[in-house]
PDB file of C-alpha atoms and ligand atoms in Angstrom:
ATOM      1  CA  MET A   1     -10.505  14.550   7.420  1.00  0.00           C
ATOM      2  CA  ARG A   2     -10.047  10.887   8.275  1.00  0.00           C
ATOM      3  CA  LEU A   3     -12.712   8.618   6.856  1.00  0.00           C
ATOM      4  CA  ILE A   4     -13.569   4.991   6.382  1.00  0.00           C
ATOM      5  CA  LEU A   5     -15.767   3.900   3.484  1.00  0.00           C
ATOM      6  CA  LEU A   6     -17.569   0.643   4.157  1.00  0.00           C
ATOM      7  CA  GLY A   7     -19.594  -1.496   1.796  1.00  0.00           C
ATOM      8  CA  PRO A   8     -19.460  -4.733  -0.159  1.00  0.00           C
ATOM      9  CA  PRO A   9     -17.332  -5.212  -3.281  1.00  0.00           C
ATOM     10  CA  GLY A  10     -18.919  -3.227  -6.090  1.00  0.00           C
ATOM     11  CA  ALA A  11     -20.725  -0.809  -3.737  1.00  0.00           C
ATOM     12  CA  GLY A  12     -18.991   2.190  -5.274  1.00  0.00           C
ATOM     13  CA  LYS A  13     -16.416   2.915  -2.579  1.00  0.00           C
ATOM     14  CA  GLY A  14     -13.642   3.463  -5.116  1.00  0.00           C
ATOM     15  CA  THR A  15     -15.763   5.868  -7.188  1.00  0.00           C
ATOM     16  CA  GLN A  16     -16.741   7.923  -4.150  1.00  0.00           C
ATOM     17  CA  ALA A  17     -13.210   7.847  -2.753  1.00  0.00           C
ATOM     18  CA  SER A  18     -11.863   9.390  -5.985  1.00  0.00           C
ATOM     19  CA  LEU A  19     -14.405  12.207  -5.758  1.00  0.00           C
ATOM     20  CA  LEU A  20     -13.534  12.840  -2.114  1.00  0.00           C
ATOM     21  CA  THR A  21      -9.835  12.853  -2.907  1.00  0.00           C
ATOM     22  CA  ALA A  22     -10.369  15.656  -5.395  1.00  0.00           C
ATOM     23  CA  ARG A  23     -12.613  17.601  -3.046  1.00  0.00           C
ATOM     24  CA  TYR A  24     -10.575  17.418   0.151  1.00  0.00           C
ATOM     25  CA  SER A  25      -7.068  16.880  -1.283  1.00  0.00           C
ATOM     26  CA  ILE A  26      -6.558  13.802   0.826  1.00  0.00           C
ATOM     27  CA  PRO A  27      -5.398  10.455  -0.571  1.00  0.00           C
ATOM     28  CA  GLN A  28      -7.522   7.379  -1.095  1.00  0.00           C
ATOM     29  CA  LEU A  29      -5.882   4.462   0.672  1.00  0.00           C
ATOM     30  CA  SER A  30      -7.179   1.302  -0.952  1.00  0.00           C
ATOM     31  CA  THR A  31      -5.688  -1.798   0.610  1.00  0.00           C
ATOM     32  CA  GLY A  32      -6.808  -3.707  -2.508  1.00  0.00           C
ATOM     33  CA  ASP A  33      -4.733  -1.364  -4.712  1.00  0.00           C
ATOM     34  CA  MET A  34      -1.771  -1.529  -2.331  1.00  0.00           C
ATOM     35  CA  LEU A  35      -1.873  -5.322  -2.308  1.00  0.00           C
ATOM     36  CA  ARG A  36      -2.213  -5.497  -6.100  1.00  0.00           C
ATOM     37  CA  ALA A  37       0.849  -3.230  -6.377  1.00  0.00           C
ATOM     38  CA  ALA A  38       2.753  -5.570  -4.044  1.00  0.00           C
ATOM     39  CA  VAL A  39       1.717  -8.547  -6.192  1.00  0.00           C
ATOM     40  CA  ALA A  40       2.805  -6.768  -9.393  1.00  0.00           C
ATOM     41  CA  GLN A  41       6.167  -5.882  -7.817  1.00  0.00           C
ATOM     42  CA  GLN A  42       6.546  -9.430  -6.523  1.00  0.00           C
ATOM     43  CA  THR A  43       7.475  -8.268  -3.047  1.00  0.00           C
ATOM     44  CA  GLU A  44       7.421 -10.733  -0.142  1.00  0.00           C
ATOM     45  CA  VAL A  45       3.962  -9.468   0.845  1.00  0.00           C
ATOM     46  CA  GLY A  46       2.801  -9.735  -2.756  1.00  0.00           C
ATOM     47  CA  LYS A  47       3.955 -13.336  -3.015  1.00  0.00           C
ATOM     48  CA  ARG A  48       2.097 -14.234   0.175  1.00  0.00           C
ATOM     49  CA  ALA A  49      -1.074 -12.393  -0.859  1.00  0.00           C
ATOM     50  CA  LYS A  50      -1.555 -13.389  -4.492  1.00  0.00           C
ATOM     51  CA  ALA A  51      -3.206 -16.795  -4.209  1.00  0.00           C
ATOM     52  CA  VAL A  52      -5.410 -15.651  -1.323  1.00  0.00           C
ATOM     53  CA  MET A  53      -6.619 -12.643  -3.296  1.00  0.00           C
ATOM     54  CA  ASP A  54      -7.236 -14.622  -6.490  1.00  0.00           C
ATOM     55  CA  ALA A  55      -9.455 -16.983  -4.494  1.00  0.00           C
ATOM     56  CA  GLY A  56     -11.481 -14.047  -3.167  1.00  0.00           C
ATOM     57  CA  GLN A  57     -10.349 -14.627   0.402  1.00  0.00           C
ATOM     58  CA  LEU A  58      -8.949 -12.113   2.868  1.00  0.00           C
ATOM     59  CA  VAL A  59      -5.260 -11.474   3.309  1.00  0.00           C
ATOM     60  CA  SER A  60      -4.109 -11.801   6.933  1.00  0.00           C
ATOM     61  CA  ASP A  61      -4.854  -8.971   9.347  1.00  0.00           C
ATOM     62  CA  GLU A  62      -1.168  -8.808  10.241  1.00  0.00           C
ATOM     63  CA  ILE A  63      -0.155  -7.977   6.643  1.00  0.00           C
ATOM     64  CA  VAL A  64      -2.798  -5.341   5.999  1.00  0.00           C
ATOM     65  CA  ASN A  65      -2.439  -3.680   9.412  1.00  0.00           C
ATOM     66  CA  GLN A  66       1.262  -3.256   8.733  1.00  0.00           C
ATOM     67  CA  ILE A  67       0.719  -1.866   5.228  1.00  0.00           C
ATOM     68  CA  VAL A  68      -1.828   0.676   6.436  1.00  0.00           C
ATOM     69  CA  SER A  69       0.183   1.749   9.451  1.00  0.00           C
ATOM     70  CA  GLU A  70       3.201   2.506   7.250  1.00  0.00           C
ATOM     71  CA  ARG A  71       1.125   4.218   4.588  1.00  0.00           C
ATOM     72  CA  ILE A  72      -0.583   6.678   6.927  1.00  0.00           C
ATOM     73  CA  ASP A  73       2.779   7.895   8.181  1.00  0.00           C
ATOM     74  CA  ALA A  74       3.480   9.316   4.714  1.00  0.00           C
ATOM     75  CA  GLU A  75       3.564  13.075   4.242  1.00  0.00           C
ATOM     76  CA  ASP A  76       0.480  13.164   1.985  1.00  0.00           C
ATOM     77  CA  CYS A  77      -1.691  11.810   4.838  1.00  0.00           C
ATOM     78  CA  ARG A  78      -0.942  14.775   7.072  1.00  0.00           C
ATOM     79  CA  ASN A  79      -4.384  16.314   6.437  1.00  0.00           C
ATOM     80  CA  GLY A  80      -6.205  13.008   6.458  1.00  0.00           C
ATOM     81  CA  PHE A  81      -7.092  10.085   4.236  1.00  0.00           C
ATOM     82  CA  ILE A  82      -9.924   7.934   2.982  1.00  0.00           C
ATOM     83  CA  LEU A  83      -9.697   4.275   3.843  1.00  0.00           C
ATOM     84  CA  ASP A  84     -11.266   2.107   1.137  1.00  0.00           C
ATOM     85  CA  GLY A  85     -11.278  -1.620   1.823  1.00  0.00           C
ATOM     86  CA  TYR A  86      -9.815  -1.329   5.332  1.00  0.00           C
ATOM     87  CA  PRO A  87     -10.719  -2.272   7.995  1.00  0.00           C
ATOM     88  CA  ARG A  88     -12.370  -5.417   6.705  1.00  0.00           C
ATOM     89  CA  THR A  89     -12.590  -7.407   9.925  1.00  0.00           C
ATOM     90  CA  VAL A  90     -13.413  -6.482  13.511  1.00  0.00           C
ATOM     91  CA  PRO A  91      -9.807  -7.237  14.626  1.00  0.00           C
ATOM     92  CA  GLN A  92      -8.577  -4.838  11.886  1.00  0.00           C
ATOM     93  CA  ALA A  93     -10.926  -2.178  13.290  1.00  0.00           C
ATOM     94  CA  HIS A  94      -9.361  -2.639  16.732  1.00  0.00           C
ATOM     95  CA  ALA A  95      -5.864  -2.482  15.246  1.00  0.00           C
ATOM     96  CA  LEU A  96      -6.777   0.705  13.388  1.00  0.00           C
ATOM     97  CA  LYS A  97      -8.127   2.292  16.545  1.00  0.00           C
ATOM     98  CA  ASP A  98      -4.898   1.534  18.380  1.00  0.00           C
ATOM     99  CA  MET A  99      -2.670   2.786  15.571  1.00  0.00           C
ATOM    100  CA  LEU A 100      -4.633   6.027  15.174  1.00  0.00           C
ATOM    101  CA  ALA A 101      -4.593   6.593  18.930  1.00  0.00           C
ATOM    102  CA  GLN A 102      -0.839   6.087  18.928  1.00  0.00           C
ATOM    103  CA  LYS A 103      -0.419   8.558  16.083  1.00  0.00           C
ATOM    104  CA  GLY A 104      -2.861  11.017  17.702  1.00  0.00           C
ATOM    105  CA  GLN A 105      -5.171  10.990  14.658  1.00  0.00           C
ATOM    106  CA  PRO A 106      -8.820  10.348  15.541  1.00  0.00           C
ATOM    107  CA  LEU A 107     -11.331   9.197  12.911  1.00  0.00           C
ATOM    108  CA  ASP A 108     -13.949  11.671  11.689  1.00  0.00           C
ATOM    109  CA  ALA A 109     -16.519   9.332  10.186  1.00  0.00           C
ATOM    110  CA  VAL A 110     -17.348   5.860   8.968  1.00  0.00           C
ATOM    111  CA  ILE A 111     -19.643   5.916   5.961  1.00  0.00           C
ATOM    112  CA  GLU A 112     -21.360   2.751   4.826  1.00  0.00           C
ATOM    113  CA  LEU A 113     -22.821   2.400   1.336  1.00  0.00           C
ATOM    114  CA  LYS A 114     -25.813   0.101   1.608  1.00  0.00           C
ATOM    115  CA  VAL A 115     -26.542  -1.804  -1.590  1.00  0.00           C
ATOM    116  CA  ASP A 116     -28.800  -4.516  -2.859  1.00  0.00           C
ATOM    117  CA  GLU A 117     -26.597  -7.599  -3.146  1.00  0.00           C
ATOM    118  CA  ASN A 118     -28.393  -8.759  -6.292  1.00  0.00           C
ATOM    119  CA  ALA A 119     -27.009  -5.746  -8.124  1.00  0.00           C
ATOM    120  CA  LEU A 120     -23.405  -6.430  -7.233  1.00  0.00           C
ATOM    121  CA  VAL A 121     -22.559  -9.304  -9.543  1.00  0.00           C
ATOM    122  CA  SER A 122     -23.865  -7.365 -12.534  1.00  0.00           C
ATOM    123  CA  ARG A 123     -21.918  -4.254 -11.429  1.00  0.00           C
ATOM    124  CA  MET A 124     -18.761  -6.358 -11.390  1.00  0.00           C
ATOM    125  CA  GLU A 125     -19.581  -7.777 -14.844  1.00  0.00           C
ATOM    126  CA  ASN A 126     -20.110  -4.234 -16.151  1.00  0.00           C
ATOM    127  CA  ARG A 127     -16.753  -3.187 -14.691  1.00  0.00           C
ATOM    128  CA  VAL A 128     -15.085  -6.109 -16.501  1.00  0.00           C
ATOM    129  CA  ALA A 129     -16.804  -5.214 -19.800  1.00  0.00           C
ATOM    130  CA  GLU A 130     -15.790  -1.543 -19.469  1.00  0.00           C
ATOM    131  CA  THR A 131     -12.209  -2.447 -18.629  1.00  0.00           C
ATOM    132  CA  LEU A 132     -11.978  -4.721 -21.676  1.00  0.00           C
ATOM    133  CA  ALA A 133     -13.600  -2.097 -23.916  1.00  0.00           C
ATOM    134  CA  ASN A 134     -10.956   0.414 -22.750  1.00  0.00           C
ATOM    135  CA  GLY A 135      -8.168  -2.045 -23.475  1.00  0.00           C
ATOM    136  CA  GLY A 136      -7.374  -2.457 -19.768  1.00  0.00           C
ATOM    137  CA  THR A 137      -6.426  -5.536 -17.760  1.00  0.00           C
ATOM    138  CA  VAL A 138      -9.192  -7.246 -15.828  1.00  0.00           C
ATOM    139  CA  ARG A 139      -8.487  -7.964 -12.155  1.00  0.00           C
ATOM    140  CA  SER A 140      -7.742 -11.614 -11.586  1.00  0.00           C
ATOM    141  CA  ASP A 141     -10.439 -11.742  -8.882  1.00  0.00           C
ATOM    142  CA  ASP A 142     -13.140 -10.141 -11.070  1.00  0.00           C
ATOM    143  CA  ASN A 143     -14.819 -13.335 -12.171  1.00  0.00           C
ATOM    144  CA  VAL A 144     -18.108 -14.717 -10.915  1.00  0.00           C
ATOM    145  CA  GLU A 145     -16.603 -17.451  -8.766  1.00  0.00           C
ATOM    146  CA  ALA A 146     -14.069 -15.257  -6.925  1.00  0.00           C
ATOM    147  CA  PHE A 147     -16.601 -12.458  -6.682  1.00  0.00           C
ATOM    148  CA  ARG A 148     -19.124 -14.716  -4.952  1.00  0.00           C
ATOM    149  CA  LYS A 149     -16.407 -15.719  -2.518  1.00  0.00           C
ATOM    150  CA  ARG A 150     -15.614 -12.039  -1.910  1.00  0.00           C
ATOM    151  CA  LEU A 151     -19.287 -11.412  -1.155  1.00  0.00           C
ATOM    152  CA  ALA A 152     -19.380 -14.363   1.233  1.00  0.00           C
ATOM    153  CA  GLU A 153     -16.244 -13.087   2.993  1.00  0.00           C
ATOM    154  CA  TYR A 154     -17.871  -9.680   3.205  1.00  0.00           C
ATOM    155  CA  ARG A 155     -21.036 -11.038   4.780  1.00  0.00           C
ATOM    156  CA  GLU A 156     -19.157 -13.145   7.289  1.00  0.00           C
ATOM    157  CA  LYS A 157     -16.217 -10.925   8.249  1.00  0.00           C
ATOM    158  CA  THR A 158     -16.852  -7.353   7.150  1.00  0.00           C
ATOM    159  CA  ALA A 159     -20.597  -6.808   7.624  1.00  0.00           C
ATOM    160  CA  PRO A 160     -20.166  -7.078  11.450  1.00  0.00           C
ATOM    161  CA  LEU A 161     -18.214  -3.803  11.240  1.00  0.00           C
ATOM    162  CA  SER A 162     -21.514  -1.916  10.807  1.00  0.00           C
ATOM    163  CA  GLU A 163     -22.587  -2.981  14.243  1.00  0.00           C
ATOM    164  CA  HIS A 164     -19.130  -2.276  15.614  1.00  0.00           C
ATOM    165  CA  TYR A 165     -19.105   1.303  14.301  1.00  0.00           C
ATOM    166  CA  ALA A 166     -22.742   1.828  15.241  1.00  0.00           C
ATOM    167  CA  LYS A 167     -21.707   1.100  18.819  1.00  0.00           C
ATOM    168  CA  THR A 168     -18.757   3.497  18.696  1.00  0.00           C
ATOM    169  CA  GLY A 169     -21.145   6.164  17.346  1.00  0.00           C
ATOM    170  CA  ASP A 170     -19.117   6.737  14.161  1.00  0.00           C
ATOM    171  CA  LEU A 171     -21.403   5.019  11.644  1.00  0.00           C
ATOM    172  CA  LYS A 172     -23.399   6.844   8.960  1.00  0.00           C
ATOM    173  CA  GLN A 173     -25.321   4.757   6.472  1.00  0.00           C
ATOM    174  CA  LEU A 174     -26.256   5.825   2.956  1.00  0.00           C
ATOM    175  CA  ASN A 175     -28.199   4.367   0.093  1.00  0.00           C
ATOM    176  CA  GLY A 176     -25.492   3.178  -2.318  1.00  0.00           C
ATOM    177  CA  MET A 177     -28.099   2.319  -4.953  1.00  0.00           C
ATOM    178  CA  ALA A 178     -28.675   6.011  -5.666  1.00  0.00           C
ATOM    179  CA  SER A 179     -26.787   7.690  -8.520  1.00  0.00           C
ATOM    180  CA  VAL A 180     -23.077   8.523  -8.138  1.00  0.00           C
ATOM    181  CA  ASP A 181     -24.000  12.222  -7.803  1.00  0.00           C
ATOM    182  CA  GLU A 182     -26.652  11.613  -5.195  1.00  0.00           C
ATOM    183  CA  VAL A 183     -24.374   9.404  -3.108  1.00  0.00           C
ATOM    184  CA  SER A 184     -21.617  11.987  -3.391  1.00  0.00           C
ATOM    185  CA  LYS A 185     -23.959  14.793  -2.219  1.00  0.00           C
ATOM    186  CA  ALA A 186     -25.153  12.693   0.698  1.00  0.00           C
ATOM    187  CA  ILE A 187     -21.545  12.079   1.750  1.00  0.00           C
ATOM    188  CA  GLU A 188     -20.763  15.787   1.528  1.00  0.00           C
ATOM    189  CA  GLU A 189     -23.723  16.591   3.756  1.00  0.00           C
ATOM    190  CA  ILE A 190     -22.477  14.174   6.375  1.00  0.00           C
ATOM    191  CA  LEU A 191     -18.977  15.595   6.235  1.00  0.00           C
ATOM    192  CA  ALA A 192     -20.175  19.196   6.318  1.00  0.00           C
ATOM    193  CA  SER A 193     -21.553  18.571   9.795  1.00  0.00           C
ATOM    194  CA  LYS A 194     -18.146  17.355  11.031  1.00  0.00           C
TER     195      LYS A 194
HETATM  196  P1  LIG B 201     -13.254  -5.191  -3.618  1.00  0.00           P
HETATM  197  O1  LIG B 201     -13.509  -4.662  -4.991  1.00  0.00           O
HETATM  198  O2  LIG B 201     -13.742  -6.588  -3.427  1.00  0.00           O
HETATM  199  O3  LIG B 201     -13.701  -4.259  -2.548  1.00  0.00           O
HETATM  200  P2  LIG B 201     -10.405  -4.710  -3.060  1.00  0.00           P
HETATM  201  O4  LIG B 201      -9.739  -4.157  -4.240  1.00  0.00           O
HETATM  202  O5  LIG B 201     -10.704  -3.795  -1.915  1.00  0.00           O
HETATM  203  O6  LIG B 201     -11.723  -5.440  -3.542  1.00  0.00           O
HETATM  204  O7  LIG B 201      -9.598  -5.977  -2.471  1.00  0.00           O
HETATM  205  C1  LIG B 201      -9.241  -7.055  -3.291  1.00  0.00           C
HETATM  206  C2  LIG B 201      -8.685  -8.195  -2.435  1.00  0.00           C
HETATM  207  O8  LIG B 201      -7.564  -7.724  -1.665  1.00  0.00           O
HETATM  208  C3  LIG B 201      -9.649  -8.759  -1.392  1.00  0.00           C
HETATM  209  O9  LIG B 201     -10.536  -9.720  -1.910  1.00  0.00           O
HETATM  210  C4  LIG B 201      -8.647  -9.341  -0.369  1.00  0.00           C
HETATM  211  O10 LIG B 201      -8.107 -10.556  -0.807  1.00  0.00           O
HETATM  212  C5  LIG B 201      -7.529  -8.319  -0.370  1.00  0.00           C
HETATM  213  N1  LIG B 201      -7.749  -7.262   0.652  1.00  0.00           N
HETATM  214  C6  LIG B 201      -7.949  -5.937   0.423  1.00  0.00           C
HETATM  215  N2  LIG B 201      -8.106  -5.262   1.580  1.00  0.00           N
HETATM  216  C7  LIG B 201      -8.017  -6.185   2.573  1.00  0.00           C
HETATM  217  C8  LIG B 201      -8.109  -6.129   3.997  1.00  0.00           C
HETATM  218  N3  LIG B 201      -8.339  -4.963   4.644  1.00  0.00           N
HETATM  219  N4  LIG B 201      -7.973  -7.288   4.696  1.00  0.00           N
HETATM  220  C9  LIG B 201      -7.753  -8.449   4.084  1.00  0.00           C
HETATM  221  N5  LIG B 201      -7.672  -8.580   2.743  1.00  0.00           N
HETATM  222  C10 LIG B 201      -7.783  -7.465   1.988  1.00  0.00           C
END
């Protein structure tokens, strides 16, 4: 099962990806997590990405395409994967198509979580409060200013992917404002018909 989860920051992609990982035994490939790991390890990629990420902007297509291409060659992706946070631009979608064609691994579905943008800032603030309450470290881009920039980047560069995947016939849209359980059931129904 090879899936893309689409939706703005705070839409619940990460939550749903974790549930899908457990259900289908396929890994969640979050480019955000991979980039944060590169930043923490101070790799060359991490050094180039840090300031861009902290400002809520997008890391270059070249960097993320490379990271994803290498990651999906790993043994644990043999039965599929869930892409969370990639592709994020139309050129990334084209790059993904080419890399999957080269590897002989077609996509099964693109699932978009549709959410009311007004809810997103408060979801992010809740995530920060929960992280702090659990003694965790808050992401350096989880503050209102960077978050608003992330939303603006989403609107400008990522939202056009809906149209792109509608044209390819892969897109399924869901109401991401429903409960976690309801969204999860709706995703399962879509995947059951695959
Ligand atoms: P969000 O919670 O906003 O969905 P992520 O954890 O997916 O955040 O990503 C955090 C940051 O990492 C983004 O704001 C961006 O700077 C960078 N990033 C992640 N994925 C990509 C991508 N596919 N293309 C460009 N930048 C990316």
